[in-house]
Amino acid sequence: MSVSASGADLHSTAPEDSGPHRAAALAAISHGTSSEKGRAAVKALAERVAALAGGAASVSETRLGHVDVEQPDIAATLESLPPGAPAVLVPLLLSAGFHVNVDMQEALEEANQPVAVAPAMGPDERLVRAMAQRLREAGADLSRDTIVLGGAGSSDTSAQQDVRTTAEMLADHLGVPVTASYLSFAEPTVHRAVEQARADSPGGRVAIASYLLAPGYFQGLLRRQGADVVAKPLLLEGSVPDGIPELVLDRFRAGLRALPA
């Protein structure tokens, strides 16, 4: 099983599932990154999704594309499909910001086949469980650490709200307060949230829950915000948390319902 830069087929499909009888290609669209570790982590997720989709009659084939940095881009990903084949763009993005609401919508309007855009991955309890797992792996101690959720940030207010909602969900899951923060565009910044946590709990530790999909530029920034503990991103090379591939397939099914006739 492989993912090629030309948008090659990841997996074929087989038995009937309980979803819609209509079938379409699942085009998983990541942000794209120059990080080799990040690329490997996203590829691992795409391959897990392809294997899972092998039992879904609603998925005719799968592709991996990117909205920025890497190739194939969205247009090339759609062009790699048979002429006129319907497709659902499934954002491998945690929030529905500019790339989902603008870039993918523009690709939909320019496509020469029926195309729908699925919802972004988050907020979702499966992402919250994966963040909690990464915090444990990083050595966070809920009895003494102040938890700050660090997201990439967006100028889109709905994407900012998605991060705040996810922080509330993580707080409920962990049973401790969690502060939402951002690396760009929005307030509070991660650095400011860390400073405030230190001011509120002198002598205590601060742990950052990484609300980032994969290793890359933003994860590097997160490590430089002054926290004592920084969790790794949701995806790692060779480590895709349970539930995440199923989440992507669920988003595909939601997009399939919006696919034009």
mmCIF file of C-alpha atoms in Angstrom:
data_model
loop_
_atom_site.group_PDB
_atom_site.id
_atom_site.type_symbol
_atom_site.label_atom_id
_atom_site.label_comp_id
_atom_site.label_asym_id
_atom_site.label_seq_id
_atom_site.Cartn_x
_atom_site.Cartn_y
_atom_site.Cartn_z
ATOM 1 C CA MET A 1 0.000 0.000 0.000
ATOM 2 C CA SER A 2 1.477 3.384 -0.917
ATOM 3 C CA VAL A 3 0.780 7.081 -1.229
ATOM 4 C CA SER A 4 2.418 8.718 -4.211
ATOM 5 C CA ALA A 5 3.007 12.379 -5.002
ATOM 6 C CA SER A 6 0.838 11.931 -8.087
ATOM 7 C CA GLY A 7 -2.223 11.208 -5.961
ATOM 8 C CA ALA A 8 -2.051 7.481 -6.660
ATOM 9 C CA ASP A 9 -4.694 5.115 -5.372
ATOM 10 C CA LEU A 10 -4.188 4.160 -1.739
ATOM 11 C CA HIS A 11 -6.681 1.352 -1.578
ATOM 12 C CA SER A 12 -9.607 -0.164 -3.428
ATOM 13 C CA THR A 13 -12.926 -0.860 -1.795
ATOM 14 C CA ALA A 14 -14.878 -4.026 -1.206
ATOM 15 C CA PRO A 15 -17.868 -5.053 0.923
ATOM 16 C CA GLU A 16 -21.039 -3.106 1.541
ATOM 17 C CA ASP A 17 -21.252 -0.878 4.608
ATOM 18 C CA SER A 18 -24.193 0.617 6.422
ATOM 19 C CA GLY A 19 -23.691 4.115 4.983
ATOM 20 C CA PRO A 20 -25.170 5.687 1.836
ATOM 21 C CA HIS A 21 -25.365 3.458 -1.221
ATOM 22 C CA ARG A 22 -23.810 6.177 -3.362
ATOM 23 C CA ALA A 23 -20.046 5.898 -3.758
ATOM 24 C CA ALA A 24 -17.386 8.593 -4.163
ATOM 25 C CA ALA A 25 -13.635 8.990 -3.865
ATOM 26 C CA LEU A 26 -12.302 9.978 -0.457
ATOM 27 C CA ALA A 27 -9.746 12.730 -1.070
ATOM 28 C CA ALA A 28 -7.974 13.361 2.246
ATOM 29 C CA ILE A 29 -6.517 16.870 2.081
ATOM 30 C CA SER A 30 -3.789 17.849 4.542
ATOM 31 C CA HIS A 31 -2.241 21.276 5.037
ATOM 32 C CA GLY A 32 1.120 20.082 3.741
ATOM 33 C CA THR A 33 4.497 20.442 5.430
ATOM 34 C CA SER A 34 8.194 20.556 4.653
ATOM 35 C CA SER A 35 8.873 18.353 7.693
ATOM 36 C CA GLU A 36 9.799 14.797 6.726
ATOM 37 C CA LYS A 37 8.463 13.546 10.052
ATOM 38 C CA GLY A 38 5.240 15.446 9.479
ATOM 39 C CA ARG A 39 4.844 14.006 5.989
ATOM 40 C CA ALA A 40 5.441 10.493 7.275
ATOM 41 C CA ALA A 41 2.875 10.955 10.053
ATOM 42 C CA VAL A 42 0.175 12.213 7.676
ATOM 43 C CA LYS A 43 0.968 9.449 5.197
ATOM 44 C CA ALA A 44 0.568 6.889 7.985
ATOM 45 C CA LEU A 45 -2.886 8.285 8.756
ATOM 46 C CA ALA A 46 -3.848 8.231 5.067
ATOM 47 C CA GLU A 47 -2.824 4.590 4.793
ATOM 48 C CA ARG A 48 -4.815 3.668 7.903
ATOM 49 C CA VAL A 49 -7.855 5.463 6.460
ATOM 50 C CA ALA A 50 -7.389 3.644 3.137
ATOM 51 C CA ALA A 51 -7.268 0.273 4.886
ATOM 52 C CA LEU A 52 -10.397 1.118 6.885
ATOM 53 C CA ALA A 53 -12.189 2.351 3.752
ATOM 54 C CA GLY A 54 -11.505 -1.001 2.112
ATOM 55 C CA GLY A 55 -14.637 -2.335 3.757
ATOM 56 C CA ALA A 56 -16.855 0.634 2.886
ATOM 57 C CA ALA A 57 -18.907 0.407 -0.303
ATOM 58 C CA SER A 58 -19.416 4.187 -0.169
ATOM 59 C CA VAL A 59 -15.700 4.794 -0.816
ATOM 60 C CA SER A 60 -14.795 4.113 -4.452
ATOM 61 C CA GLU A 61 -11.086 4.911 -3.958
ATOM 62 C CA THR A 62 -8.838 7.066 -1.774
ATOM 63 C CA ARG A 63 -6.327 9.810 -2.438
ATOM 64 C CA LEU A 64 -4.007 12.008 -0.386
ATOM 65 C CA GLY A 65 -3.588 15.645 -1.436
ATOM 66 C CA HIS A 66 -2.532 18.929 0.127
ATOM 67 C CA VAL A 67 -3.769 22.489 0.313
ATOM 68 C CA ASP A 68 -0.284 24.058 0.594
ATOM 69 C CA VAL A 69 3.475 23.319 0.537
ATOM 70 C CA GLU A 70 3.269 19.798 -0.948
ATOM 71 C CA GLN A 71 2.049 18.211 -4.151
ATOM 72 C CA PRO A 72 -0.357 17.021 -5.358
ATOM 73 C CA ASP A 73 -2.539 20.030 -4.632
ATOM 74 C CA ILE A 74 -6.314 19.759 -4.565
ATOM 75 C CA ALA A 75 -6.756 20.280 -8.306
ATOM 76 C CA ALA A 76 -4.162 17.627 -9.171
ATOM 77 C CA THR A 77 -5.689 15.231 -6.665
ATOM 78 C CA LEU A 78 -9.105 15.553 -8.301
ATOM 79 C CA GLU A 79 -7.603 15.297 -11.786
ATOM 80 C CA SER A 80 -6.002 11.980 -10.825
ATOM 81 C CA LEU A 81 -9.481 10.459 -10.558
ATOM 82 C CA PRO A 82 -11.408 9.016 -13.518
ATOM 83 C CA PRO A 83 -13.166 11.774 -15.540
ATOM 84 C CA GLY A 84 -16.368 12.873 -13.856
ATOM 85 C CA ALA A 85 -15.822 10.685 -10.785
ATOM 86 C CA PRO A 86 -17.525 12.162 -7.688
ATOM 87 C CA ALA A 87 -15.279 13.010 -4.750
ATOM 88 C CA VAL A 88 -15.463 14.223 -1.165
ATOM 89 C CA LEU A 89 -12.646 16.467 0.066
ATOM 90 C CA VAL A 90 -11.988 15.461 3.663
ATOM 91 C CA PRO A 91 -9.884 18.073 5.487
ATOM 92 C CA LEU A 92 -7.063 16.594 7.546
ATOM 93 C CA LEU A 93 -7.325 19.845 9.472
ATOM 94 C CA LEU A 94 -8.408 20.278 13.065
ATOM 95 C CA SER A 95 -10.585 23.368 12.525
ATOM 96 C CA ALA A 96 -12.588 24.830 9.676
ATOM 97 C CA GLY A 97 -10.569 27.956 8.955
ATOM 98 C CA PHE A 98 -9.447 29.624 5.718
ATOM 99 C CA HIS A 99 -8.231 26.454 4.017
ATOM 100 C CA VAL A 100 -11.593 24.726 4.459
ATOM 101 C CA ASN A 101 -13.891 27.706 3.958
ATOM 102 C CA VAL A 102 -12.014 29.337 1.084
ATOM 103 C CA ASP A 103 -9.376 27.132 -0.552
ATOM 104 C CA MET A 104 -11.431 23.951 -0.614
ATOM 105 C CA GLN A 105 -14.629 25.761 -1.577
ATOM 106 C CA GLU A 106 -12.817 27.368 -4.525
ATOM 107 C CA ALA A 107 -11.519 23.957 -5.585
ATOM 108 C CA LEU A 108 -15.079 22.633 -5.400
ATOM 109 C CA GLU A 109 -16.357 25.423 -7.681
ATOM 110 C CA GLU A 110 -13.562 24.859 -10.223
ATOM 111 C CA ALA A 111 -13.871 21.070 -10.339
ATOM 112 C CA ASN A 112 -15.122 19.246 -13.425
ATOM 113 C CA GLN A 113 -16.924 16.593 -11.402
ATOM 114 C CA PRO A 114 -19.339 16.439 -8.461
ATOM 115 C CA VAL A 115 -17.369 17.429 -5.341
ATOM 116 C CA ALA A 116 -18.331 18.092 -1.718
ATOM 117 C CA VAL A 117 -16.275 19.382 1.196
ATOM 118 C CA ALA A 118 -16.570 17.420 4.438
ATOM 119 C CA PRO A 119 -16.378 19.029 7.896
ATOM 120 C CA ALA A 120 -13.003 19.561 9.547
ATOM 121 C CA MET A 121 -11.776 16.921 11.978
ATOM 122 C CA GLY A 122 -12.488 18.866 15.137
ATOM 123 C CA PRO A 123 -13.910 19.375 17.627
ATOM 124 C CA ASP A 124 -14.274 15.679 18.404
ATOM 125 C CA GLU A 125 -13.910 13.518 21.506
ATOM 126 C CA ARG A 126 -11.502 11.205 19.666
ATOM 127 C CA LEU A 127 -9.062 14.080 19.219
ATOM 128 C CA VAL A 128 -9.417 14.908 22.910
ATOM 129 C CA ARG A 129 -8.559 11.338 23.903
ATOM 130 C CA ALA A 130 -5.506 11.443 21.649
ATOM 131 C CA MET A 131 -4.325 14.712 23.251
ATOM 132 C CA ALA A 132 -4.740 13.224 26.704
ATOM 133 C CA GLN A 133 -2.670 10.229 25.587
ATOM 134 C CA ARG A 134 0.129 12.506 24.320
ATOM 135 C CA LEU A 135 0.096 14.447 27.604
ATOM 136 C CA ARG A 136 0.554 11.224 29.578
ATOM 137 C CA GLU A 137 3.375 10.152 27.274
ATOM 138 C CA ALA A 138 5.099 13.518 27.828
ATOM 139 C CA GLY A 139 5.023 13.063 31.611
ATOM 140 C CA ALA A 140 2.336 15.597 32.508
ATOM 141 C CA ASP A 141 1.168 15.339 36.131
ATOM 142 C CA LEU A 142 -2.414 16.521 36.519
ATOM 143 C CA SER A 143 -1.994 16.847 40.273
ATOM 144 C CA ARG A 144 0.567 19.655 39.916
ATOM 145 C CA ASP A 145 0.657 20.858 36.301
ATOM 146 C CA THR A 146 -1.387 23.684 34.813
ATOM 147 C CA ILE A 147 -2.609 22.571 31.392
ATOM 148 C CA VAL A 148 -2.541 24.905 28.391
ATOM 149 C CA LEU A 149 -3.915 23.779 25.040
ATOM 150 C CA GLY A 150 -1.764 25.130 22.203
ATOM 151 C CA GLY A 151 -3.372 25.482 18.763
ATOM 152 C CA ALA A 152 -1.948 26.845 15.534
ATOM 153 C CA GLY A 153 -4.400 29.741 15.445
ATOM 154 C CA SER A 154 -6.584 31.249 12.728
ATOM 155 C CA SER A 155 -8.072 34.601 11.765
ATOM 156 C CA ASP A 156 -11.392 32.771 11.356
ATOM 157 C CA THR A 157 -13.487 33.301 14.486
ATOM 158 C CA SER A 158 -15.287 29.962 14.074
ATOM 159 C CA ALA A 159 -11.936 28.171 14.014
ATOM 160 C CA GLN A 160 -10.918 30.036 17.175
ATOM 161 C CA GLN A 161 -14.157 28.895 18.814
ATOM 162 C CA ASP A 162 -13.406 25.301 17.755
ATOM 163 C CA VAL A 163 -10.154 25.503 19.734
ATOM 164 C CA ARG A 164 -11.926 26.902 22.791
ATOM 165 C CA THR A 165 -14.546 24.166 22.552
ATOM 166 C CA THR A 166 -11.811 21.541 22.326
ATOM 167 C CA ALA A 167 -10.097 23.000 25.402
ATOM 168 C CA GLU A 168 -13.380 22.705 27.310
ATOM 169 C CA MET A 169 -13.755 19.112 26.162
ATOM 170 C CA LEU A 170 -10.200 18.312 27.242
ATOM 171 C CA ALA A 171 -10.855 19.911 30.642
ATOM 172 C CA ASP A 172 -13.914 17.697 31.097
ATOM 173 C CA HIS A 173 -11.921 14.643 30.032
ATOM 174 C CA LEU A 174 -8.979 15.347 32.359
ATOM 175 C CA GLY A 175 -10.977 16.762 35.257
ATOM 176 C CA VAL A 176 -8.762 19.876 35.491
ATOM 177 C CA PRO A 177 -8.942 23.384 33.982
ATOM 178 C CA VAL A 178 -7.472 23.842 30.497
ATOM 179 C CA THR A 179 -6.702 27.205 28.893
ATOM 180 C CA ALA A 180 -7.073 27.575 25.123
ATOM 181 C CA SER A 181 -4.237 29.464 23.429
ATOM 182 C CA TYR A 182 -2.883 30.094 19.944
ATOM 183 C CA LEU A 183 0.459 30.358 18.179
ATOM 184 C CA SER A 184 -0.819 32.937 15.677
ATOM 185 C CA PHE A 185 -3.690 35.307 14.839
ATOM 186 C CA ALA A 186 -5.666 34.927 18.075
ATOM 187 C CA GLU A 187 -5.409 35.659 21.803
ATOM 188 C CA PRO A 188 -4.224 34.567 24.218
ATOM 189 C CA THR A 189 -0.967 33.521 22.630
ATOM 190 C CA VAL A 190 0.562 30.309 23.933
ATOM 191 C CA HIS A 191 3.454 32.265 25.449
ATOM 192 C CA ARG A 192 1.067 34.601 27.287
ATOM 193 C CA ALA A 193 -1.033 31.678 28.539
ATOM 194 C CA VAL A 194 2.113 29.988 29.891
ATOM 195 C CA GLU A 195 3.210 33.200 31.618
ATOM 196 C CA GLN A 196 -0.247 33.643 33.153
ATOM 197 C CA ALA A 197 -0.237 30.048 34.394
ATOM 198 C CA ARG A 198 3.104 30.659 36.125
ATOM 199 C CA ALA A 199 1.788 33.858 37.703
ATOM 200 C CA ASP A 200 -1.314 32.062 38.965
ATOM 201 C CA SER A 201 0.622 29.069 40.354
ATOM 202 C CA PRO A 202 4.096 30.200 41.443
ATOM 203 C CA GLY A 203 6.484 27.277 41.619
ATOM 204 C CA GLY A 204 4.140 24.995 39.695
ATOM 205 C CA ARG A 205 4.718 23.401 36.325
ATOM 206 C CA VAL A 206 3.020 24.233 33.036
ATOM 207 C CA ALA A 207 2.221 21.536 30.476
ATOM 208 C CA ILE A 208 1.145 22.238 26.902
ATOM 209 C CA ALA A 209 -1.303 19.899 25.192
ATOM 210 C CA SER A 210 -0.440 20.097 21.503
ATOM 211 C CA TYR A 211 -3.530 20.647 19.385
ATOM 212 C CA LEU A 212 -1.544 20.128 16.195
ATOM 213 C CA LEU A 213 -2.013 17.272 13.788
ATOM 214 C CA ALA A 214 1.595 16.344 12.994
ATOM 215 C CA PRO A 215 5.238 17.335 13.539
ATOM 216 C CA GLY A 216 6.359 20.453 11.727
ATOM 217 C CA TYR A 217 6.970 24.177 12.046
ATOM 218 C CA PHE A 218 4.238 24.889 14.590
ATOM 219 C CA GLN A 219 5.242 22.011 16.856
ATOM 220 C CA GLY A 220 8.747 23.475 16.901
ATOM 221 C CA LEU A 221 7.266 26.831 17.949
ATOM 222 C CA LEU A 222 5.247 25.151 20.673
ATOM 223 C CA ARG A 223 8.442 23.791 22.239
ATOM 224 C CA ARG A 224 9.774 27.345 22.544
ATOM 225 C CA GLN A 225 6.920 28.883 24.535
ATOM 226 C CA GLY A 226 8.476 28.367 27.969
ATOM 227 C CA ALA A 227 6.457 25.418 29.299
ATOM 228 C CA ASP A 228 7.948 22.652 31.454
ATOM 229 C CA VAL A 229 6.220 19.877 29.514
ATOM 230 C CA VAL A 230 5.215 19.971 25.850
ATOM 231 C CA ALA A 231 3.203 17.076 24.488
ATOM 232 C CA LYS A 232 3.831 15.784 20.991
ATOM 233 C CA PRO A 233 1.258 16.332 18.222
ATOM 234 C CA LEU A 234 -1.640 13.965 17.611
ATOM 235 C CA LEU A 235 0.059 12.045 14.800
ATOM 236 C CA LEU A 236 3.574 10.667 14.880
ATOM 237 C CA GLU A 237 5.435 8.561 12.365
ATOM 238 C CA GLY A 238 4.313 5.021 13.129
ATOM 239 C CA SER A 239 1.785 6.180 15.748
ATOM 240 C CA VAL A 240 -1.790 6.959 14.745
ATOM 241 C CA PRO A 241 -4.044 7.073 17.834
ATOM 242 C CA ASP A 242 -7.062 4.788 17.880
ATOM 243 C CA GLY A 243 -10.209 6.441 16.588
ATOM 244 C CA ILE A 244 -8.554 8.984 14.303
ATOM 245 C CA PRO A 245 -8.911 6.941 11.065
ATOM 246 C CA GLU A 246 -12.537 6.270 11.983
ATOM 247 C CA LEU A 247 -13.031 10.005 12.527
ATOM 248 C CA VAL A 248 -11.787 10.743 8.992
ATOM 249 C CA LEU A 249 -14.157 8.156 7.542
ATOM 250 C CA ASP A 250 -17.045 9.631 9.556
ATOM 251 C CA ARG A 251 -16.283 13.064 8.109
ATOM 252 C CA PHE A 252 -16.264 11.525 4.617
ATOM 253 C CA ARG A 253 -19.755 10.116 5.190
ATOM 254 C CA ALA A 254 -20.979 13.556 6.318
ATOM 255 C CA GLY A 255 -19.551 15.074 3.142
ATOM 256 C CA LEU A 256 -21.073 12.335 1.004
ATOM 257 C CA ARG A 257 -24.545 13.411 2.105
ATOM 258 C CA ALA A 258 -23.838 16.886 0.677
ATOM 259 C CA LEU A 259 -22.497 15.633 -2.658
ATOM 260 C CA PRO A 260 -24.353 17.114 -5.652
ATOM 261 C CA ALA A 261 -26.436 14.707 -7.699
#
